[in-house]
PDB file of C-alpha atoms in Angstrom:
ATOM      1  CA  MET Y   9     -18.887  34.044 -12.479  1.00  0.00           C
ATOM      2  CA  ASN Y  10     -14.970  33.495 -12.224  1.00  0.00           C
ATOM      3  CA  LEU Y  11     -12.761  32.118 -13.990  1.00  0.00           C
ATOM      4  CA  LYS Y  12     -12.065  28.725 -11.659  1.00  0.00           C
ATOM      5  CA  ARG Y  13     -15.781  28.086 -11.419  1.00  0.00           C
ATOM      6  CA  MET Y  14     -16.272  28.337 -15.428  1.00  0.00           C
ATOM      7  CA  ILE Y  15     -13.200  25.748 -15.884  1.00  0.00           C
ATOM      8  CA  GLU Y  16     -14.800  23.788 -13.176  1.00  0.00           C
ATOM      9  CA  LEU Y  17     -18.368  23.959 -14.729  1.00  0.00           C
ATOM     10  CA  THR Y  18     -16.801  22.947 -18.173  1.00  0.00           C
ATOM     11  CA  VAL Y  19     -15.043  19.944 -16.974  1.00  0.00           C
ATOM     12  CA  ILE Y  20     -17.983  18.584 -15.138  1.00  0.00           C
ATOM     13  CA  SER Y  21     -19.965  19.067 -18.267  1.00  0.00           C
ATOM     14  CA  ILE Y  22     -17.360  17.255 -20.541  1.00  0.00           C
ATOM     15  CA  LEU Y  23     -17.292  14.321 -17.998  1.00  0.00           C
ATOM     16  CA  LEU Y  24     -21.221  14.209 -17.766  1.00  0.00           C
ATOM     17  CA  MET Y  25     -21.478  13.969 -22.020  1.00  0.00           C
ATOM     18  CA  VAL Y  26     -18.791  10.973 -21.894  1.00  0.00           C
ATOM     19  CA  GLY Y  27     -20.552   9.472 -18.951  1.00  0.00           C
ATOM     20  CA  THR Y  28     -17.603   9.058 -17.025  1.00  0.00           C
ATOM     21  CA  LEU Y  29     -18.970  10.604 -13.783  1.00  0.00           C
ATOM     22  CA  THR Y  30     -22.045   9.357 -11.865  1.00  0.00           C
ATOM     23  CA  THR Y  31     -23.543  10.967  -8.912  1.00  0.00           C
ATOM     24  CA  ASN Y  32     -23.416   7.723  -6.890  1.00  0.00           C
ATOM     25  CA  VAL Y  33     -19.676   8.124  -6.113  1.00  0.00           C
ATOM     26  CA  LYS Y  34     -17.917   5.978  -3.148  1.00  0.00           C
ATOM     27  CA  ALA Y  35     -14.916   7.155  -0.845  1.00  0.00           C
ATOM     28  CA  ASN Y  36     -11.718   6.158  -1.711  1.00  0.00           C
ATOM     29  CA  GLU Y  37     -10.230   3.765   1.486  1.00  0.00           C
ATOM     30  CA  SER Y  38      -6.319   3.376   2.029  1.00  0.00           C
ATOM     31  CA  THR Y  39      -5.038   1.072   5.018  1.00  0.00           C
ATOM     32  CA  VAL Y  40      -2.206   2.597   6.797  1.00  0.00           C
ATOM     33  CA  VAL Y  41      -0.450   0.247   9.370  1.00  0.00           C
ATOM     34  CA  ASN Y  42       1.670   2.635  12.160  1.00  0.00           C
ATOM     35  CA  LYS Y  43       4.270   1.590  14.224  1.00  0.00           C
ATOM     36  CA  SER Y  44       2.130   0.179  17.060  1.00  0.00           C
ATOM     37  CA  SER Y  45       0.792  -2.375  14.520  1.00  0.00           C
ATOM     38  CA  VAL Y  46      -2.826  -0.566  15.153  1.00  0.00           C
ATOM     39  CA  GLU Y  47      -4.596  -0.408  11.640  1.00  0.00           C
ATOM     40  CA  GLU Y  48      -6.050   2.949  10.896  1.00  0.00           C
ATOM     41  CA  ARG Y  49      -8.301   3.574   7.765  1.00  0.00           C
ATOM     42  CA  VAL Y  50      -7.805   7.148   5.796  1.00  0.00           C
ATOM     43  CA  ILE Y  51     -11.064   7.948   4.099  1.00  0.00           C
ATOM     44  CA  THR Y  52     -10.550  10.273   1.097  1.00  0.00           C
ATOM     45  CA  PRO Y  53     -13.910  11.762  -0.221  1.00  0.00           C
ATOM     46  CA  ARG Y  54     -14.081  11.888  -3.931  1.00  0.00           C
ATOM     47  CA  ILE Y  55     -15.894  15.090  -5.522  1.00  0.00           C
ATOM     48  CA  ALA Y  56     -19.307  14.134  -7.054  1.00  0.00           C
ATOM     49  CA  GLY Y  57     -20.692  17.860  -7.627  1.00  0.00           C
ATOM     50  CA  ILE Y  58     -21.149  20.883  -5.939  1.00  0.00           C
ATOM     51  CA  PHE Y  59     -23.870  21.922  -3.127  1.00  0.00           C
ATOM     52  CA  LYS Y  60     -24.617  26.071  -3.289  1.00  0.00           C
ATOM     53  CA  VAL Y  61     -25.964  27.210   0.472  1.00  0.00           C
ATOM     54  CA  THR Y  62     -28.461  29.697  -0.354  1.00  0.00           C
ATOM     55  CA  SER Y  63     -30.067  29.888   2.939  1.00  0.00           C
ATOM     56  CA  LEU Y  64     -29.326  33.843   3.941  1.00  0.00           C
ATOM     57  CA  SER Y  65     -28.735  32.745   7.598  1.00  0.00           C
ATOM     58  CA  GLY Y  66     -26.284  30.280   6.720  1.00  0.00           C
ATOM     59  CA  ALA Y  67     -26.998  26.621   7.317  1.00  0.00           C
ATOM     60  CA  TYR Y  68     -25.009  23.661   9.900  1.00  0.00           C
ATOM     61  CA  VAL Y  69     -23.092  21.024   8.509  1.00  0.00           C
ATOM     62  CA  ARG Y  70     -24.034  17.998  10.931  1.00  0.00           C
ATOM     63  CA  LEU Y  71     -22.198  14.609  12.106  1.00  0.00           C
ATOM     64  CA  GLY Y  72     -25.186  12.689  10.416  1.00  0.00           C
ATOM     65  CA  PRO Y  73     -28.730  13.467   8.380  1.00  0.00           C
ATOM     66  CA  GLY Y  74     -31.268  14.701  10.482  1.00  0.00           C
ATOM     67  CA  THR Y  75     -31.243  17.657  13.027  1.00  0.00           C
ATOM     68  CA  ASP Y  76     -31.074  15.184  16.015  1.00  0.00           C
ATOM     69  CA  ASN Y  77     -27.469  15.007  14.967  1.00  0.00           C
ATOM     70  CA  PRO Y  78     -25.211  17.252  16.331  1.00  0.00           C
ATOM     71  CA  THR Y  79     -23.567  20.263  14.268  1.00  0.00           C
ATOM     72  CA  ILE Y  80     -20.157  19.916  13.116  1.00  0.00           C
ATOM     73  CA  VAL Y  81     -19.370  23.433  11.095  1.00  0.00           C
ATOM     74  CA  LYS Y  82     -21.450  26.153   9.868  1.00  0.00           C
ATOM     75  CA  VAL Y  83     -21.281  27.501   6.539  1.00  0.00           C
ATOM     76  CA  TRP Y  84     -22.514  30.587   5.054  1.00  0.00           C
ATOM     77  CA  TYR Y  85     -25.000  32.096   2.137  1.00  0.00           C
ATOM     78  CA  GLY Y  86     -22.931  31.715  -1.084  1.00  0.00           C
ATOM     79  CA  GLU Y  87     -20.718  28.878   0.221  1.00  0.00           C
ATOM     80  CA  GLU Y  88     -19.961  26.054  -2.074  1.00  0.00           C
ATOM     81  CA  LEU Y  89     -19.309  22.497  -0.689  1.00  0.00           C
ATOM     82  CA  ASN Y  90     -18.193  19.683  -1.924  1.00  0.00           C
ATOM     83  CA  TYR Y  91     -20.812  16.912  -2.385  1.00  0.00           C
ATOM     84  CA  CYS Y  92     -19.196  13.281  -1.451  1.00  0.00           C
ATOM     85  CA  GLY Y  93     -21.780  11.540  -3.505  1.00  0.00           C
ATOM     86  CA  GLU Y  94     -24.323   9.980  -0.620  1.00  0.00           C
ATOM     87  CA  SER Y  95     -27.658  11.225   0.168  1.00  0.00           C
ATOM     88  CA  LYS Y  96     -30.288  10.215   2.519  1.00  0.00           C
ATOM     89  CA  LYS Y  97     -34.161  11.013   1.748  1.00  0.00           C
ATOM     90  CA  GLU Y  98     -36.464  11.521   5.109  1.00  0.00           C
ATOM     91  CA  PHE Y  99     -40.130  10.232   5.037  1.00  0.00           C
ATOM     92  CA  SER Y 100     -41.129  13.883   4.955  1.00  0.00           C
ATOM     93  CA  GLY Y 101     -38.994  14.617   1.589  1.00  0.00           C
ATOM     94  CA  VAL Y 102     -36.046  16.551   2.677  1.00  0.00           C
ATOM     95  CA  VAL Y 103     -33.098  15.168   1.420  1.00  0.00           C
ATOM     96  CA  TRP Y 104     -29.473  14.982   3.215  1.00  0.00           C
ATOM     97  CA  TYR Y 105     -26.426  15.357   1.406  1.00  0.00           C
ATOM     98  CA  LYS Y 106     -22.932  14.160   2.548  1.00  0.00           C
ATOM     99  CA  VAL Y 107     -20.434  17.171   1.795  1.00  0.00           C
ATOM    100  CA  GLN Y 108     -17.243  18.691   2.817  1.00  0.00           C
ATOM    101  CA  ALA Y 109     -17.211  21.719   4.464  1.00  0.00           C
ATOM    102  CA  HIS Y 110     -13.957  23.414   5.991  1.00  0.00           C
ATOM    103  CA  GLY Y 111     -12.139  20.216   5.920  1.00  0.00           C
ATOM    104  CA  LYS Y 112     -14.762  18.452   7.775  1.00  0.00           C
ATOM    105  CA  ILE Y 113     -17.206  15.797   6.186  1.00  0.00           C
ATOM    106  CA  GLY Y 114     -20.585  16.019   7.254  1.00  0.00           C
ATOM    107  CA  TRP Y 115     -24.445  16.037   5.909  1.00  0.00           C
ATOM    108  CA  ILE Y 116     -26.595  19.361   4.790  1.00  0.00           C
ATOM    109  CA  SER Y 117     -30.350  19.482   4.691  1.00  0.00           C
ATOM    110  CA  SER Y 118     -31.737  20.121   1.114  1.00  0.00           C
ATOM    111  CA  ASN Y 119     -33.430  22.978   2.856  1.00  0.00           C
ATOM    112  CA  ASP Y 120     -30.233  25.421   2.847  1.00  0.00           C
ATOM    113  CA  GLY Y 121     -29.166  24.934  -0.587  1.00  0.00           C
ATOM    114  CA  TRP Y 122     -29.366  22.915  -3.488  1.00  0.00           C
ATOM    115  CA  LEU Y 123     -26.815  20.403  -5.725  1.00  0.00           C
ATOM    116  CA  GLY Y 124     -25.621  21.425  -8.725  1.00  0.00           C
TER     117      GLY Y 124
END
């Protein structure tokens, strides 16, 4: 395990012990008004954990939860994605996690890794 990962895990452990970190964190939203007087919202996700890809063939991050949603990026075995604090469970029991991967926000199946 590299030093950066050990420090991250230590900080997360300390925050969990203190009780300041929750697994259901909402995104920050800020409003920006551009010159044409059109309002634009910029969403900045907060990191609520790490999702580790364990599927040997990689996995797809999708626009929404469920395989019927389009793919936005492919991720590979061993990648660690930022978990954005939101999840949805299907009737089948599969959980979809909202993650940030390669600068994009999308959803990944619990079948493709684990949340740590």
